[in-house]
Amino acid sequence: MGSDEIRSQGFSLKELFREVTYEIDYYQRDYTWGEDEVRTLLRDLCGSFRNWSANPSYLRRPHTAPQYFLGPFVYYEPSRNRRYLVDGQQRFVTLHLLFLQLRLAAQERADTRAVDRLNRVITTDGEHFSLGITDHEPVLRAVAEARTYETGVGDSLSRRNLWARSRQVESQLAEELDAENLTRFTEWVLDRVVLVGIRAASADHGYRMFETMNDRGARLTAVDLLKSHLLSHVGANEDQLNTQWHEMLRELATDREDHAAASRFIKAFLLARCAREGQDEDRRQIDSNLNVWVRQNAAHLRLVPERPDNFLHFVQDLLKSARLFRPFLAAGRALKTGDRLETVLFNERNGLTCQAVAILAAIDPDERPSDAKDKGRLVADYMDRWYALRVLQDLPVQLADADTLTHDTLVPVLRRCRTVADVAAALGDLVTQDTGSIRDAVTLGLRGNNAHQIRYLLARATAYVEEACQRPHDVLAYLDRDRFHIEHLWANHHHRVKEEIPDPVVFRSRRNQLGGLGLLMGRENSSINDLPLHDKAAYYARSNILLGIIAPGYNQRNPLLREFIKTHKLEKVLRPFGPRETMTPVVQTRQDLYLSLFEHIWNPERLGLPVTAPSEPGGSEEPPAQARAATTQRRPAAGRRRTDVARMIAAQVLTAGTRIVLTYRSTDHWATIDEDGGIVLAATGGTPYGRVDEAGAVARGTKTCQGMNEWHIEDEAGVRVSLRTLRDRAVASGAL
């Protein structure tokens, strides 16, 4: 290899990490990928896998499936089996976290082949990590051993972030994939995901390449190409268009490190105001190549050569919309209480990033900033309420569900609204179409992969009570799982309540219900989490009201709290508990407390979403009744239709009310499938589990469960057939 010769080679992941150690040089930055980057990578991988696994020919002959290109990386190799990363550290570290979580899941289900394959990419010799970054070692060791890593004062940014992203990977994997798919996903990731390695000749050569990549001008982006296209057709208004384009970019520069802000905004604008309703191809092209979509749809956008003034008007609308959208852009990065835009940030954190499209669909570029802010607030509040109700009904809240809500329901409705009153009325009508209610969540709690969602509910309830009682509080701290832990009122010791609750399944379910949970500062939780409830009460009294109220006498010197209880009619539920009160009534009482608080927090009238239409149109150019009529054309997506059980119900392979059974350690656990494909455990009743994996894990008392394999139906002869076998038969016959 010549002194400056550059070579490239494609590697599958199983080849990339085979008996090779990767290290980084002194000039490399910390591991800085945040939630968005990791979420995007995993979502893309899982989505591509689902597309691959839906093709029967690929399943029969996996080697014929297209490879998934994960991008290039740059390295140099000073000695055999030892490589230094010049570019690509962020992806490599994230992949390593993915491998570790996949191995933990494989160990849980005793999948020895998957464990063996993952061992080969995680370590070089069974002991030393393939990713040889010394600073990461303690965190990776904790993850590998399924231990909690306690971050300390001296920890680097990389270590803190590494631990947070590890927990995110664990949670997102459980959300994206059913347990039975994890083995196949592992095989696909190792065999069909590839990177292209660009090999530098030496350390000095690698450093020069690093400088070149980081110091020289970036390639033209889709936004740059769009600007060039518009400039080339605007004629005499070229200078004016160029000036207004730069003004638009300045409006969007609330975070100088966010180089993709302009691209996201223009995509959202096009999706909100320009994409044709019901045209999925428009959405796909705008998202992947916005400038090409604008060129190809010139007639639809009226951006034609004979009307050069339209090109200027297009940019003027972008600029005016950017100015109106700026408060929401800022609110999505930091908590804004004065403008009552808190839900904008909550939605961003909950993955409802498509809210920008819905907000821009409601905003007219020429309207007053105050009206634009009121419209956007209503939209954000509606989406926050939608999210909370989905969580309470144990329905999916993934990106696909939010996209369906935004593009199929909200955008068509909001485009037809003119005034703030129109928006409020249209969203209020959507509220009236909601199925289910907050009160349905009679047994909802921690289950499977919903810790993030349950924390959100607890944080909103905790902050609501603290604010009403004029106590200092920090809802963002409540949302931070390092600062506040989800506290179980009852320790995980069934023997303490065995006389009251003989069935361990009922105990596990009840212990994890919302009524058995609260938010407690991490240092407190670590010291008291094993104590009986009445011993914890004194510690709870130093905490927030929702936990402190458990201690007898807590509210005696708190007139604001007593007034809050009276005003909200919570005398029977927001109260102390004596040492003789048992687990079941305490959990049921506090479950009712939380549901009552949620009814106040997400009350449509409180949010400005009237459930009955106003009698006066309020000067609207288009009567609100027309906008409301449009809402009846589309309903929110069915909740569980993507699960195999829900698909079998829809195809009448299974019928609502079917009883299923899981046998674990010689004990039969029974459940019933409801009309939406939810699983209701016979032992507990109450809120259905959305997935058979989650219901099975609770029944077994294990972290995971391959529900399709382990739940069975009984035929008329008493023969048990697994749900997986039933599904596969239906697929083979064409019924599914």
PDB file of C-alpha atoms in Angstrom, residues 301-419:
ATOM      1  CA  LEU A 301     -47.135  24.255  -6.763  1.00  0.00           C
ATOM      2  CA  ARG A 302     -47.633  26.828  -9.566  1.00  0.00           C
ATOM      3  CA  LEU A 303     -43.872  27.252  -9.736  1.00  0.00           C
ATOM      4  CA  VAL A 304     -43.753  27.521 -13.520  1.00  0.00           C
ATOM      5  CA  PRO A 305     -41.334  29.584 -15.666  1.00  0.00           C
ATOM      6  CA  GLU A 306     -44.068  31.841 -17.048  1.00  0.00           C
ATOM      7  CA  ARG A 307     -44.878  33.001 -13.483  1.00  0.00           C
ATOM      8  CA  PRO A 308     -41.513  34.025 -11.947  1.00  0.00           C
ATOM      9  CA  ASP A 309     -43.297  36.037  -9.251  1.00  0.00           C
ATOM     10  CA  ASN A 310     -44.659  32.780  -7.795  1.00  0.00           C
ATOM     11  CA  PHE A 311     -41.135  31.678  -6.919  1.00  0.00           C
ATOM     12  CA  LEU A 312     -40.704  34.807  -4.808  1.00  0.00           C
ATOM     13  CA  HIS A 313     -44.135  34.362  -3.207  1.00  0.00           C
ATOM     14  CA  PHE A 314     -43.195  30.784  -2.314  1.00  0.00           C
ATOM     15  CA  VAL A 315     -40.114  31.969  -0.423  1.00  0.00           C
ATOM     16  CA  GLN A 316     -42.068  34.810   1.175  1.00  0.00           C
ATOM     17  CA  ASP A 317     -44.553  32.258   2.537  1.00  0.00           C
ATOM     18  CA  LEU A 318     -41.650  30.197   3.852  1.00  0.00           C
ATOM     19  CA  LEU A 319     -40.198  33.263   5.577  1.00  0.00           C
ATOM     20  CA  LYS A 320     -43.506  34.366   7.119  1.00  0.00           C
ATOM     21  CA  SER A 321     -44.236  30.830   8.299  1.00  0.00           C
ATOM     22  CA  ALA A 322     -40.748  30.535   9.794  1.00  0.00           C
ATOM     23  CA  ARG A 323     -41.318  33.727  11.787  1.00  0.00           C
ATOM     24  CA  LEU A 324     -44.623  32.411  13.089  1.00  0.00           C
ATOM     25  CA  PHE A 325     -43.129  28.997  13.826  1.00  0.00           C
ATOM     26  CA  ARG A 326     -40.076  30.310  15.697  1.00  0.00           C
ATOM     27  CA  PRO A 327     -41.790  30.296  19.148  1.00  0.00           C
ATOM     28  CA  PHE A 328     -42.647  26.625  18.671  1.00  0.00           C
ATOM     29  CA  LEU A 329     -39.117  25.822  17.539  1.00  0.00           C
ATOM     30  CA  ALA A 330     -37.779  27.404  20.722  1.00  0.00           C
ATOM     31  CA  ALA A 331     -40.442  25.747  22.874  1.00  0.00           C
ATOM     32  CA  GLY A 332     -39.383  22.351  21.546  1.00  0.00           C
ATOM     33  CA  ARG A 333     -35.900  22.849  22.987  1.00  0.00           C
ATOM     34  CA  ALA A 334     -36.583  24.384  26.404  1.00  0.00           C
ATOM     35  CA  LEU A 335     -39.568  24.549  28.739  1.00  0.00           C
ATOM     36  CA  LYS A 336     -41.662  27.652  28.040  1.00  0.00           C
ATOM     37  CA  THR A 337     -44.187  28.240  30.817  1.00  0.00           C
ATOM     38  CA  GLY A 338     -45.052  31.869  30.117  1.00  0.00           C
ATOM     39  CA  ASP A 339     -46.475  31.140  26.657  1.00  0.00           C
ATOM     40  CA  ARG A 340     -48.227  27.962  27.819  1.00  0.00           C
ATOM     41  CA  LEU A 341     -46.311  25.987  25.212  1.00  0.00           C
ATOM     42  CA  GLU A 342     -45.066  23.266  27.569  1.00  0.00           C
ATOM     43  CA  THR A 343     -46.753  20.527  25.569  1.00  0.00           C
ATOM     44  CA  VAL A 344     -44.615  21.392  22.535  1.00  0.00           C
ATOM     45  CA  LEU A 345     -41.564  20.223  24.466  1.00  0.00           C
ATOM     46  CA  PHE A 346     -43.411  17.233  25.917  1.00  0.00           C
ATOM     47  CA  ASN A 347     -44.458  16.138  22.439  1.00  0.00           C
ATOM     48  CA  GLU A 348     -40.884  16.394  21.172  1.00  0.00           C
ATOM     49  CA  ARG A 349     -39.651  14.278  24.064  1.00  0.00           C
ATOM     50  CA  ASN A 350     -42.406  11.744  23.504  1.00  0.00           C
ATOM     51  CA  GLY A 351     -41.433  11.266  19.870  1.00  0.00           C
ATOM     52  CA  LEU A 352     -44.305  13.282  18.346  1.00  0.00           C
ATOM     53  CA  THR A 353     -41.913  15.254  16.172  1.00  0.00           C
ATOM     54  CA  CYS A 354     -44.521  15.360  13.403  1.00  0.00           C
ATOM     55  CA  GLN A 355     -46.355  17.999  15.465  1.00  0.00           C
ATOM     56  CA  ALA A 356     -44.500  20.623  13.384  1.00  0.00           C
ATOM     57  CA  VAL A 357     -46.456  19.495  10.314  1.00  0.00           C
ATOM     58  CA  ALA A 358     -49.789  19.715  12.145  1.00  0.00           C
ATOM     59  CA  ILE A 359     -48.968  23.144  13.607  1.00  0.00           C
ATOM     60  CA  LEU A 360     -47.937  24.532  10.211  1.00  0.00           C
ATOM     61  CA  ALA A 361     -51.103  23.111   8.653  1.00  0.00           C
ATOM     62  CA  ALA A 362     -53.114  25.229  11.081  1.00  0.00           C
ATOM     63  CA  ILE A 363     -51.108  28.432  10.580  1.00  0.00           C
ATOM     64  CA  ASP A 364     -51.655  30.794   7.668  1.00  0.00           C
ATOM     65  CA  PRO A 365     -48.474  32.661   6.676  1.00  0.00           C
ATOM     66  CA  ASP A 366     -50.326  36.003   6.709  1.00  0.00           C
ATOM     67  CA  GLU A 367     -52.018  35.794  10.091  1.00  0.00           C
ATOM     68  CA  ARG A 368     -51.175  37.593  13.325  1.00  0.00           C
ATOM     69  CA  PRO A 369     -48.459  36.066  15.536  1.00  0.00           C
ATOM     70  CA  SER A 370     -50.885  35.868  18.482  1.00  0.00           C
ATOM     71  CA  ASP A 371     -53.379  33.852  16.433  1.00  0.00           C
ATOM     72  CA  ALA A 372     -50.641  31.580  15.126  1.00  0.00           C
ATOM     73  CA  LYS A 373     -49.456  30.934  18.675  1.00  0.00           C
ATOM     74  CA  ASP A 374     -52.982  30.163  19.873  1.00  0.00           C
ATOM     75  CA  LYS A 375     -53.573  27.767  16.982  1.00  0.00           C
ATOM     76  CA  GLY A 376     -50.269  25.983  17.517  1.00  0.00           C
ATOM     77  CA  ARG A 377     -50.916  25.681  21.241  1.00  0.00           C
ATOM     78  CA  LEU A 378     -54.273  24.028  20.587  1.00  0.00           C
ATOM     79  CA  VAL A 379     -52.681  21.565  18.174  1.00  0.00           C
ATOM     80  CA  ALA A 380     -49.854  20.708  20.584  1.00  0.00           C
ATOM     81  CA  ASP A 381     -52.301  20.272  23.466  1.00  0.00           C
ATOM     82  CA  TYR A 382     -54.521  18.022  21.358  1.00  0.00           C
ATOM     83  CA  MET A 383     -51.568  15.818  20.363  1.00  0.00           C
ATOM     84  CA  ASP A 384     -50.392  15.638  23.976  1.00  0.00           C
ATOM     85  CA  ARG A 385     -53.876  14.543  25.030  1.00  0.00           C
ATOM     86  CA  TRP A 386     -53.981  11.986  22.203  1.00  0.00           C
ATOM     87  CA  TYR A 387     -50.654  10.577  23.400  1.00  0.00           C
ATOM     88  CA  ALA A 388     -51.794  10.348  27.031  1.00  0.00           C
ATOM     89  CA  LEU A 389     -55.040   8.594  26.101  1.00  0.00           C
ATOM     90  CA  ARG A 390     -53.197   6.099  23.922  1.00  0.00           C
ATOM     91  CA  VAL A 391     -50.843   5.303  26.790  1.00  0.00           C
ATOM     92  CA  LEU A 392     -53.728   4.937  29.242  1.00  0.00           C
ATOM     93  CA  GLN A 393     -55.461   2.526  26.856  1.00  0.00           C
ATOM     94  CA  ASP A 394     -52.193   0.624  26.286  1.00  0.00           C
ATOM     95  CA  LEU A 395     -52.259   1.431  22.570  1.00  0.00           C
ATOM     96  CA  PRO A 396     -49.133   1.972  20.426  1.00  0.00           C
ATOM     97  CA  VAL A 397     -47.578   5.431  20.428  1.00  0.00           C
ATOM     98  CA  GLN A 398     -44.845   4.811  17.900  1.00  0.00           C
ATOM     99  CA  LEU A 399     -43.824   7.190  15.135  1.00  0.00           C
ATOM    100  CA  ALA A 400     -46.085   5.415  12.632  1.00  0.00           C
ATOM    101  CA  ASP A 401     -49.120   6.012  14.842  1.00  0.00           C
ATOM    102  CA  ALA A 402     -48.325   9.714  15.252  1.00  0.00           C
ATOM    103  CA  ASP A 403     -47.679  10.048  11.507  1.00  0.00           C
ATOM    104  CA  THR A 404     -51.056   8.492  10.747  1.00  0.00           C
ATOM    105  CA  LEU A 405     -52.768  10.895  13.136  1.00  0.00           C
ATOM    106  CA  THR A 406     -50.936  13.879  11.650  1.00  0.00           C
ATOM    107  CA  HIS A 407     -51.172  13.204   7.932  1.00  0.00           C
ATOM    108  CA  ASP A 408     -54.457  11.301   7.676  1.00  0.00           C
ATOM    109  CA  THR A 409     -56.490  13.180  10.284  1.00  0.00           C
ATOM    110  CA  LEU A 410     -55.046  16.489  11.440  1.00  0.00           C
ATOM    111  CA  VAL A 411     -53.564  18.001   8.277  1.00  0.00           C
ATOM    112  CA  PRO A 412     -56.741  17.649   6.131  1.00  0.00           C
ATOM    113  CA  VAL A 413     -58.867  19.085   8.943  1.00  0.00           C
ATOM    114  CA  LEU A 414     -56.547  21.931   9.912  1.00  0.00           C
ATOM    115  CA  ARG A 415     -55.993  23.092   6.332  1.00  0.00           C
ATOM    116  CA  ARG A 416     -59.694  23.926   6.190  1.00  0.00           C
ATOM    117  CA  CYS A 417     -59.653  26.036   9.351  1.00  0.00           C
ATOM    118  CA  ARG A 418     -59.260  29.791   9.156  1.00  0.00           C
ATOM    119  CA  THR A 419     -59.617  31.192  12.662  1.00  0.00           C
TER     120      THR A 419
END
